């Protein structure tokens, strides 16, 4: 009887371990599917897409001052649309923003993009996509950054200090 009871405990323990392993494997597989969006830097040509739709990317800028117009994902690549503005200072403290050109420019945001939120927290492109509504809500926030080769090197959503 004791042997039978011991055998049942061993079988139950082994079965529990197998179930835990299977659940972990399923969770990791589902995370891999979700992470397809997390890795937008894994693309061959950003102009290629499943629909042969080409997204024209913005030019290189060492200093960007802009209003963010949209954040979106297409074919595993995260994009931002920016409306460039010029910042002028009338007096020492008076900042004037001039929008001379209403053209909207599109840039890729990938894993290498340094993204800073208004409350000075570093986030990833996927987190930026998740918090899209919050980031787009404040239309008066001036976004600053840099771009090269159609990709954003940095994006700052208001952490200026």
Short mmCIF file of N, CA and C in Angstrom, two decimals:
data_model
loop_
_atom_site.label_atom_id
_atom_site.label_comp_id
_atom_site.label_asym_id
_atom_site.label_seq_id
_atom_site.Cartn_x
_atom_site.Cartn_y
_atom_site.Cartn_z
N UNK A 1 0.81 -1.19 0.00
CA UNK A 1 0.00 0.00 0.00
C UNK A 1 0.86 1.27 0.00
N UNK A 2 1.91 1.25 0.79
CA UNK A 2 2.81 2.41 0.85
C UNK A 2 3.51 2.57 -0.49
N UNK A 3 3.90 1.45 -1.12
CA UNK A 3 4.54 1.53 -2.43
C UNK A 3 3.59 2.13 -3.47
N UNK A 4 2.35 1.71 -3.43
CA UNK A 4 1.36 2.24 -4.36
C UNK A 4 1.15 3.74 -4.14
N UNK A 5 1.05 4.13 -2.88
CA UNK A 5 0.88 5.53 -2.54
C UNK A 5 2.09 6.36 -3.00
N UNK A 6 3.30 5.86 -2.78
CA UNK A 6 4.53 6.53 -3.20
C UNK A 6 4.57 6.66 -4.72
N UNK A 7 4.18 5.58 -5.40
CA UNK A 7 4.15 5.59 -6.86
C UNK A 7 3.17 6.64 -7.38
N UNK A 8 2.00 6.75 -6.77
CA UNK A 8 1.02 7.74 -7.17
C UNK A 8 1.55 9.17 -6.96
N UNK A 9 2.25 9.41 -5.88
CA UNK A 9 2.83 10.74 -5.62
C UNK A 9 3.88 11.07 -6.66
N UNK A 10 4.71 10.10 -7.01
CA UNK A 10 5.75 10.32 -8.03
C UNK A 10 5.11 10.62 -9.38
N UNK A 11 4.11 9.83 -9.77
CA UNK A 11 3.43 10.05 -11.04
C UNK A 11 2.76 11.43 -11.06
N UNK A 12 2.12 11.80 -9.96
CA UNK A 12 1.47 13.11 -9.86
C UNK A 12 2.50 14.24 -9.98
N UNK A 13 3.63 14.10 -9.33
CA UNK A 13 4.69 15.12 -9.38
C UNK A 13 5.24 15.26 -10.79
N UNK A 14 5.50 14.15 -11.46
CA UNK A 14 6.01 14.18 -12.83
C UNK A 14 4.99 14.83 -13.76
N UNK A 15 3.72 14.47 -13.60
CA UNK A 15 2.66 15.05 -14.43
C UNK A 15 2.56 16.56 -14.21
N UNK A 16 2.68 17.00 -12.97
CA UNK A 16 2.63 18.43 -12.67
C UNK A 16 3.78 19.17 -13.33
N UNK A 17 4.97 18.56 -13.30
CA UNK A 17 6.14 19.18 -13.93
C UNK A 17 5.94 19.29 -15.44
N UNK A 18 5.39 18.26 -16.05
CA UNK A 18 5.14 18.29 -17.49
C UNK A 18 4.13 19.37 -17.85
N UNK A 19 3.07 19.52 -17.05
CA UNK A 19 2.07 20.55 -17.31
C UNK A 19 2.68 21.95 -17.20
N UNK A 20 3.54 22.14 -16.20
CA UNK A 20 4.20 23.43 -16.04
C UNK A 20 5.10 23.72 -17.23
N UNK A 21 5.82 22.73 -17.69
CA UNK A 21 6.70 22.90 -18.85
C UNK A 21 5.89 23.22 -20.10
N UNK A 22 4.77 22.54 -20.29
CA UNK A 22 3.93 22.80 -21.45
C UNK A 22 3.33 24.20 -21.40
N UNK A 23 2.88 24.65 -20.21
CA UNK A 23 2.35 26.01 -20.08
C UNK A 23 3.41 27.05 -20.36
N UNK A 24 4.63 26.82 -19.88
CA UNK A 24 5.72 27.75 -20.13
C UNK A 24 6.04 27.81 -21.62
N UNK A 25 6.07 26.66 -22.28
CA UNK A 25 6.35 26.62 -23.71
C UNK A 25 5.25 27.34 -24.50
N UNK A 26 3.98 27.15 -24.11
CA UNK A 26 2.88 27.84 -24.79
C UNK A 26 2.98 29.34 -24.58
N UNK A 27 3.31 29.79 -23.35
CA UNK A 27 3.43 31.21 -23.06
C UNK A 27 4.58 31.81 -23.87
N UNK A 28 5.71 31.13 -23.95
CA UNK A 28 6.84 31.63 -24.73
C UNK A 28 6.50 31.71 -26.21
N UNK A 29 5.75 30.73 -26.72
CA UNK A 29 5.34 30.76 -28.13
C UNK A 29 4.42 31.94 -28.39
N UNK A 30 3.48 32.20 -27.48
CA UNK A 30 2.57 33.33 -27.69
C UNK A 30 3.33 34.65 -27.56
N UNK A 31 4.34 34.72 -26.68
CA UNK A 31 5.15 35.94 -26.57
C UNK A 31 5.94 36.18 -27.85
N UNK A 32 6.41 35.10 -28.47
CA UNK A 32 7.15 35.25 -29.72
C UNK A 32 6.25 35.85 -30.80
N UNK A 33 4.99 35.43 -30.84
CA UNK A 33 4.06 35.97 -31.82
C UNK A 33 3.84 37.45 -31.54
N UNK A 34 3.63 37.82 -30.26
CA UNK A 34 3.44 39.22 -29.91
C UNK A 34 4.69 40.03 -30.19
N UNK A 35 5.86 39.42 -30.02
CA UNK A 35 7.11 40.14 -30.17
C UNK A 35 7.47 40.43 -31.63
N UNK A 36 6.68 39.96 -32.58
CA UNK A 36 6.95 40.31 -33.97
C UNK A 36 6.90 41.82 -34.16
N UNK A 37 6.04 42.47 -33.42
CA UNK A 37 5.95 43.92 -33.49
C UNK A 37 7.10 44.57 -32.72
N UNK A 38 7.62 43.89 -31.70
CA UNK A 38 8.69 44.44 -30.87
C UNK A 38 9.98 44.60 -31.67
N UNK A 39 10.15 43.86 -32.71
CA UNK A 39 11.42 43.86 -33.44
C UNK A 39 11.29 44.50 -34.82
N UNK A 40 10.91 45.77 -34.87
CA UNK A 40 10.75 46.40 -36.18
C UNK A 40 12.07 46.64 -36.88
N UNK A 41 13.19 46.49 -36.19
CA UNK A 41 14.47 46.71 -36.85
C UNK A 41 14.87 45.51 -37.71
N UNK A 42 14.12 44.43 -37.64
CA UNK A 42 14.42 43.23 -38.43
C UNK A 42 13.72 43.29 -39.78
N UNK A 43 14.02 44.27 -40.57
CA UNK A 43 13.42 44.38 -41.88
C UNK A 43 14.52 44.50 -42.91
N UNK A 44 14.22 44.08 -44.12
CA UNK A 44 15.19 44.17 -45.20
C UNK A 44 15.13 45.54 -45.85
N UNK A 45 13.96 45.93 -46.25
CA UNK A 45 13.78 47.22 -46.91
C UNK A 45 12.49 47.82 -46.40
N UNK A 46 12.54 48.96 -45.68
CA UNK A 46 11.32 49.51 -45.11
C UNK A 46 10.30 49.92 -46.16
N UNK A 47 10.73 50.11 -47.40
CA UNK A 47 9.79 50.48 -48.45
C UNK A 47 9.00 49.26 -48.94
N UNK A 48 9.53 48.05 -48.70
CA UNK A 48 8.82 46.84 -49.10
C UNK A 48 7.72 46.55 -48.09
N UNK A 49 6.60 46.13 -48.56
CA UNK A 49 5.53 45.68 -47.68
C UNK A 49 4.74 44.61 -48.40
N UNK A 50 3.82 44.01 -47.67
CA UNK A 50 3.03 42.93 -48.25
C UNK A 50 2.16 43.43 -49.40
N UNK A 51 1.76 44.69 -49.35
CA UNK A 51 0.87 45.23 -50.37
C UNK A 51 1.63 46.02 -51.44
N UNK A 52 2.94 45.90 -51.46
CA UNK A 52 3.79 46.69 -52.34
C UNK A 52 3.54 48.18 -52.16
N UNK A 53 3.07 48.54 -50.99
CA UNK A 53 2.82 49.94 -50.65
C UNK A 53 4.11 50.53 -50.12
N UNK A 54 4.52 51.64 -50.68
CA UNK A 54 5.75 52.27 -50.25
C UNK A 54 5.42 53.48 -49.38
N UNK A 55 6.11 53.57 -48.26
CA UNK A 55 5.94 54.70 -47.37
C UNK A 55 7.17 55.58 -47.54
N UNK A 56 7.03 56.77 -48.07
CA UNK A 56 8.19 57.65 -48.23
C UNK A 56 8.67 58.12 -46.86
N UNK A 57 9.95 57.96 -46.61
CA UNK A 57 10.51 58.31 -45.31
C UNK A 57 11.14 59.70 -45.35
N UNK A 58 11.12 60.36 -44.20
CA UNK A 58 11.64 61.71 -44.07
C UNK A 58 13.15 61.77 -44.21
N UNK A 59 13.62 62.99 -44.40
CA UNK A 59 15.05 63.23 -44.61
C UNK A 59 15.81 63.25 -43.28
N UNK A 60 17.14 63.17 -43.39
CA UNK A 60 18.02 63.22 -42.22
C UNK A 60 17.94 64.60 -41.58
N UNK A 61 17.82 64.62 -40.27
CA UNK A 61 17.79 65.88 -39.52
C UNK A 61 18.58 65.69 -38.23
N UNK A 62 19.55 66.58 -37.99
CA UNK A 62 20.31 66.52 -36.74
C UNK A 62 19.49 67.04 -35.57
N UNK A 63 18.58 67.97 -35.85
CA UNK A 63 17.73 68.52 -34.80
C UNK A 63 16.31 68.65 -35.34
N UNK A 64 15.41 67.91 -34.69
CA UNK A 64 14.00 67.94 -35.10
C UNK A 64 13.19 68.59 -33.99
N UNK A 65 12.39 69.57 -34.37
CA UNK A 65 11.36 70.15 -33.51
C UNK A 65 10.06 69.92 -34.27
N UNK A 66 9.13 69.21 -33.64
CA UNK A 66 7.92 68.84 -34.38
C UNK A 66 6.77 68.53 -33.44
N UNK A 67 5.59 68.51 -34.03
CA UNK A 67 4.41 67.99 -33.35
C UNK A 67 4.18 66.59 -33.88
N UNK A 68 3.87 65.67 -32.99
CA UNK A 68 3.61 64.29 -33.42
C UNK A 68 2.17 64.22 -33.91
N UNK A 69 2.00 63.65 -35.09
CA UNK A 69 0.67 63.56 -35.69
C UNK A 69 0.08 62.16 -35.61
N UNK A 70 0.94 61.14 -35.68
CA UNK A 70 0.43 59.77 -35.64
C UNK A 70 1.55 58.81 -35.26
N UNK A 71 1.16 57.70 -34.64
CA UNK A 71 2.05 56.58 -34.32
C UNK A 71 1.31 55.34 -34.78
N UNK A 72 1.95 54.51 -35.59
CA UNK A 72 1.27 53.33 -36.09
C UNK A 72 2.28 52.24 -36.46
N UNK A 73 1.74 51.04 -36.66
CA UNK A 73 2.55 49.89 -37.04
C UNK A 73 2.02 49.35 -38.35
N UNK A 74 2.93 49.03 -39.25
CA UNK A 74 2.56 48.42 -40.52
C UNK A 74 3.59 47.36 -40.86
N UNK A 75 3.12 46.14 -41.02
CA UNK A 75 3.98 45.00 -41.38
C UNK A 75 5.15 44.83 -40.41
N UNK A 76 4.88 45.00 -39.11
CA UNK A 76 5.89 44.79 -38.10
C UNK A 76 6.85 45.95 -37.90
N UNK A 77 6.61 47.07 -38.56
CA UNK A 77 7.49 48.24 -38.43
C UNK A 77 6.67 49.37 -37.81
N UNK A 78 7.24 50.01 -36.80
CA UNK A 78 6.57 51.12 -36.13
C UNK A 78 7.00 52.42 -36.80
N UNK A 79 6.01 53.26 -37.11
CA UNK A 79 6.25 54.55 -37.76
C UNK A 79 5.70 55.69 -36.91
N UNK A 80 6.29 56.88 -37.08
CA UNK A 80 5.73 58.11 -36.52
C UNK A 80 5.62 59.14 -37.63
N UNK A 81 4.55 59.91 -37.59
CA UNK A 81 4.35 61.02 -38.52
C UNK A 81 4.60 62.30 -37.74
N UNK A 82 5.47 63.16 -38.28
CA UNK A 82 5.85 64.39 -37.61
C UNK A 82 5.55 65.60 -38.48
N UNK A 83 5.11 66.67 -37.85
CA UNK A 83 4.90 67.96 -38.50
C UNK A 83 5.98 68.90 -37.97
N UNK A 84 7.00 69.18 -38.77
CA UNK A 84 8.13 70.00 -38.35
C UNK A 84 7.70 71.44 -38.09
N UNK A 85 8.31 72.04 -37.09
CA UNK A 85 8.10 73.45 -36.77
C UNK A 85 9.45 74.10 -36.52
N UNK A 86 9.45 75.42 -36.52
CA UNK A 86 10.66 76.19 -36.21
C UNK A 86 10.40 76.90 -34.88
N UNK A 87 11.37 76.79 -33.97
CA UNK A 87 11.25 77.44 -32.66
C UNK A 87 12.12 78.69 -32.67
N UNK A 88 11.49 79.83 -32.38
CA UNK A 88 12.21 81.10 -32.31
C UNK A 88 12.00 81.69 -30.92
N UNK A 89 12.97 82.46 -30.49
CA UNK A 89 12.87 83.13 -29.19
C UNK A 89 12.81 84.63 -29.41
N UNK A 90 11.66 85.24 -29.06
CA UNK A 90 11.46 86.67 -29.22
C UNK A 90 12.26 87.41 -28.14
N UNK A 91 12.03 87.07 -26.93
CA UNK A 91 12.77 87.61 -25.79
C UNK A 91 13.51 86.44 -25.16
N UNK A 92 14.09 86.65 -24.03
CA UNK A 92 14.83 85.57 -23.37
C UNK A 92 13.90 84.41 -23.02
N UNK A 93 12.70 84.73 -22.55
CA UNK A 93 11.77 83.70 -22.07
C UNK A 93 10.64 83.36 -23.04
N UNK A 94 10.44 84.13 -24.06
CA UNK A 94 9.27 83.96 -24.92
C UNK A 94 9.59 83.11 -26.15
N UNK A 95 9.02 81.93 -26.15
CA UNK A 95 9.22 81.00 -27.26
C UNK A 95 8.07 81.11 -28.24
N UNK A 96 8.42 81.24 -29.52
CA UNK A 96 7.41 81.33 -30.58
C UNK A 96 7.63 80.16 -31.53
N UNK A 97 6.55 79.44 -31.79
CA UNK A 97 6.64 78.28 -32.69
C UNK A 97 5.99 78.65 -34.02
N UNK A 98 6.75 78.45 -35.08
CA UNK A 98 6.28 78.79 -36.42
C UNK A 98 6.21 77.51 -37.25
N UNK A 99 5.07 77.30 -37.90
CA UNK A 99 4.91 76.14 -38.77
C UNK A 99 4.87 76.64 -40.21
N UNK A 100 6.03 76.68 -40.83
CA UNK A 100 6.13 77.22 -42.19
C UNK A 100 5.70 76.23 -43.27
N UNK A 101 5.87 74.96 -42.96
CA UNK A 101 5.60 73.93 -43.96
C UNK A 101 4.69 72.87 -43.35
N UNK A 102 3.46 72.72 -43.82
CA UNK A 102 2.54 71.74 -43.23
C UNK A 102 2.80 70.29 -43.64
N UNK A 103 3.87 70.05 -44.38
CA UNK A 103 4.19 68.69 -44.84
C UNK A 103 4.43 67.77 -43.64
N UNK A 104 3.82 66.60 -43.68
CA UNK A 104 3.99 65.59 -42.64
C UNK A 104 5.09 64.62 -43.10
N UNK A 105 6.05 64.38 -42.23
CA UNK A 105 7.16 63.47 -42.54
C UNK A 105 7.03 62.21 -41.72
N UNK A 106 7.36 61.08 -42.33
CA UNK A 106 7.23 59.78 -41.69
C UNK A 106 8.61 59.19 -41.44
N UNK A 107 8.78 58.61 -40.24
CA UNK A 107 10.03 57.99 -39.86
C UNK A 107 9.77 56.64 -39.20
N UNK A 108 10.75 55.77 -39.30
CA UNK A 108 10.70 54.47 -38.63
C UNK A 108 11.21 54.64 -37.21
N UNK A 109 10.55 53.97 -36.27
CA UNK A 109 11.01 53.91 -34.88
C UNK A 109 11.31 52.45 -34.60
N UNK A 110 12.59 52.15 -34.31
CA UNK A 110 12.96 50.75 -34.09
C UNK A 110 13.59 50.56 -32.72
N UNK A 111 14.19 49.40 -32.51
CA UNK A 111 14.78 49.07 -31.22
C UNK A 111 15.95 49.98 -30.85
N UNK A 112 16.59 50.58 -31.83
CA UNK A 112 17.73 51.45 -31.57
C UNK A 112 17.32 52.89 -31.26
N UNK A 113 16.06 53.23 -31.43
CA UNK A 113 15.59 54.59 -31.18
C UNK A 113 15.51 54.83 -29.68
N UNK A 114 16.13 55.92 -29.24
CA UNK A 114 16.09 56.31 -27.83
C UNK A 114 14.84 57.16 -27.63
N UNK A 115 13.86 56.63 -26.88
CA UNK A 115 12.58 57.30 -26.70
C UNK A 115 12.41 57.69 -25.24
N UNK A 116 12.11 58.96 -25.01
CA UNK A 116 11.93 59.49 -23.66
C UNK A 116 10.53 60.09 -23.54
N UNK A 117 9.80 59.73 -22.48
CA UNK A 117 8.45 60.25 -22.27
C UNK A 117 8.50 61.60 -21.54
N UNK A 118 7.35 62.20 -21.40
CA UNK A 118 7.24 63.51 -20.74
C UNK A 118 7.72 63.43 -19.29
N UNK A 119 7.48 62.28 -18.64
CA UNK A 119 7.92 62.11 -17.26
C UNK A 119 9.34 61.52 -17.16
N UNK A 120 10.10 61.65 -18.25
CA UNK A 120 11.53 61.29 -18.30
C UNK A 120 11.80 59.80 -18.10
N UNK A 121 10.91 58.95 -18.61
CA UNK A 121 11.12 57.51 -18.58
C UNK A 121 11.47 57.03 -19.98
N UNK A 122 12.44 56.14 -20.06
CA UNK A 122 12.84 55.56 -21.36
C UNK A 122 11.87 54.44 -21.69
N UNK A 123 11.36 54.44 -22.92
CA UNK A 123 10.45 53.38 -23.36
C UNK A 123 10.92 52.82 -24.70
N UNK A 124 10.36 51.68 -25.07
CA UNK A 124 10.68 51.05 -26.35
C UNK A 124 9.64 51.46 -27.39
N UNK A 125 9.89 51.08 -28.63
CA UNK A 125 8.94 51.41 -29.70
C UNK A 125 7.59 50.72 -29.47
N UNK A 126 7.60 49.51 -28.93
CA UNK A 126 6.33 48.82 -28.67
C UNK A 126 5.56 49.52 -27.55
N UNK A 127 6.26 49.96 -26.51
CA UNK A 127 5.58 50.68 -25.44
C UNK A 127 5.03 52.00 -25.97
N UNK A 128 5.77 52.64 -26.86
CA UNK A 128 5.29 53.87 -27.47
C UNK A 128 4.00 53.60 -28.25
N UNK A 129 3.96 52.49 -28.97
CA UNK A 129 2.78 52.12 -29.72
C UNK A 129 1.60 51.83 -28.78
N UNK A 130 1.86 51.17 -27.66
CA UNK A 130 0.81 50.87 -26.68
C UNK A 130 0.24 52.13 -26.05
N UNK A 131 1.10 53.14 -25.84
CA UNK A 131 0.68 54.38 -25.19
C UNK A 131 0.39 55.48 -26.21
N UNK A 132 0.06 55.06 -27.40
CA UNK A 132 -0.19 55.98 -28.51
C UNK A 132 -1.22 57.06 -28.15
N UNK A 133 -2.35 56.67 -27.59
CA UNK A 133 -3.42 57.63 -27.29
C UNK A 133 -2.95 58.68 -26.29
N UNK A 134 -2.19 58.29 -25.31
CA UNK A 134 -1.67 59.23 -24.32
C UNK A 134 -0.67 60.18 -24.95
N UNK A 135 0.21 59.66 -25.79
CA UNK A 135 1.24 60.48 -26.42
C UNK A 135 0.65 61.46 -27.43
N UNK A 136 -0.39 61.03 -28.13
CA UNK A 136 -1.02 61.89 -29.13
C UNK A 136 -2.02 62.88 -28.52
N UNK A 137 -2.43 62.61 -27.28
CA UNK A 137 -3.46 63.42 -26.63
C UNK A 137 -3.02 64.87 -26.45
N UNK A 138 -1.79 65.09 -26.01
CA UNK A 138 -1.30 66.44 -25.76
C UNK A 138 -0.73 67.02 -27.05
N UNK A 139 -1.56 67.74 -27.77
CA UNK A 139 -1.16 68.26 -29.09
C UNK A 139 -0.23 69.47 -28.99
N UNK A 140 -0.04 70.00 -27.79
CA UNK A 140 0.83 71.17 -27.65
C UNK A 140 2.27 70.78 -27.29
N UNK A 141 2.52 69.51 -27.00
CA UNK A 141 3.87 69.08 -26.65
C UNK A 141 4.75 69.07 -27.88
N UNK A 142 5.88 69.73 -27.75
CA UNK A 142 6.85 69.78 -28.83
C UNK A 142 7.77 68.57 -28.70
N UNK A 143 7.83 67.77 -29.75
CA UNK A 143 8.69 66.58 -29.77
C UNK A 143 10.03 66.99 -30.38
N UNK A 144 11.11 66.58 -29.72
CA UNK A 144 12.43 66.85 -30.28
C UNK A 144 13.11 65.52 -30.56
N UNK A 145 14.03 65.54 -31.50
CA UNK A 145 14.72 64.30 -31.84
C UNK A 145 15.74 64.48 -32.93
N UNK A 146 16.23 63.33 -33.42
CA UNK A 146 17.19 63.26 -34.52
C UNK A 146 16.80 62.11 -35.42
N UNK A 147 17.16 62.23 -36.71
CA UNK A 147 16.86 61.15 -37.65
C UNK A 147 18.03 60.93 -38.59
N UNK A 148 18.12 59.72 -39.09
CA UNK A 148 19.13 59.37 -40.10
C UNK A 148 18.62 58.17 -40.88
N UNK A 149 18.76 58.25 -42.19
CA UNK A 149 18.36 57.15 -43.09
C UNK A 149 16.90 56.74 -42.92
N UNK A 150 16.02 57.71 -42.67
CA UNK A 150 14.60 57.41 -42.56
C UNK A 150 14.19 56.84 -41.21
N UNK A 151 15.12 56.75 -40.26
CA UNK A 151 14.82 56.20 -38.94
C UNK A 151 15.08 57.27 -37.88
N UNK A 152 14.28 57.24 -36.86
CA UNK A 152 14.49 58.14 -35.73
C UNK A 152 15.62 57.59 -34.87
N UNK A 153 16.60 58.43 -34.57
CA UNK A 153 17.67 58.05 -33.65
C UNK A 153 17.22 58.31 -32.22
N UNK A 154 16.46 59.39 -32.04
CA UNK A 154 15.93 59.72 -30.72
C UNK A 154 14.60 60.43 -30.86
N UNK A 155 13.78 60.28 -29.85
CA UNK A 155 12.47 60.94 -29.76
C UNK A 155 12.27 61.35 -28.32
N UNK A 156 11.97 62.61 -28.08
CA UNK A 156 11.75 63.09 -26.74
C UNK A 156 10.37 63.76 -26.70
N UNK A 157 9.48 63.17 -25.92
CA UNK A 157 8.09 63.64 -25.85
C UNK A 157 7.85 64.67 -24.76
N UNK A 158 8.89 65.41 -24.35
CA UNK A 158 8.67 66.50 -23.40
C UNK A 158 9.57 66.49 -22.19
N UNK A 159 10.54 65.61 -22.10
CA UNK A 159 11.48 65.60 -20.98
C UNK A 159 12.66 66.50 -21.37
N UNK A 160 12.48 67.80 -21.17
CA UNK A 160 13.48 68.75 -21.64
C UNK A 160 14.51 69.11 -20.58
N UNK A 161 14.25 68.85 -19.33
CA UNK A 161 15.15 69.30 -18.25
C UNK A 161 16.20 68.35 -18.03
#
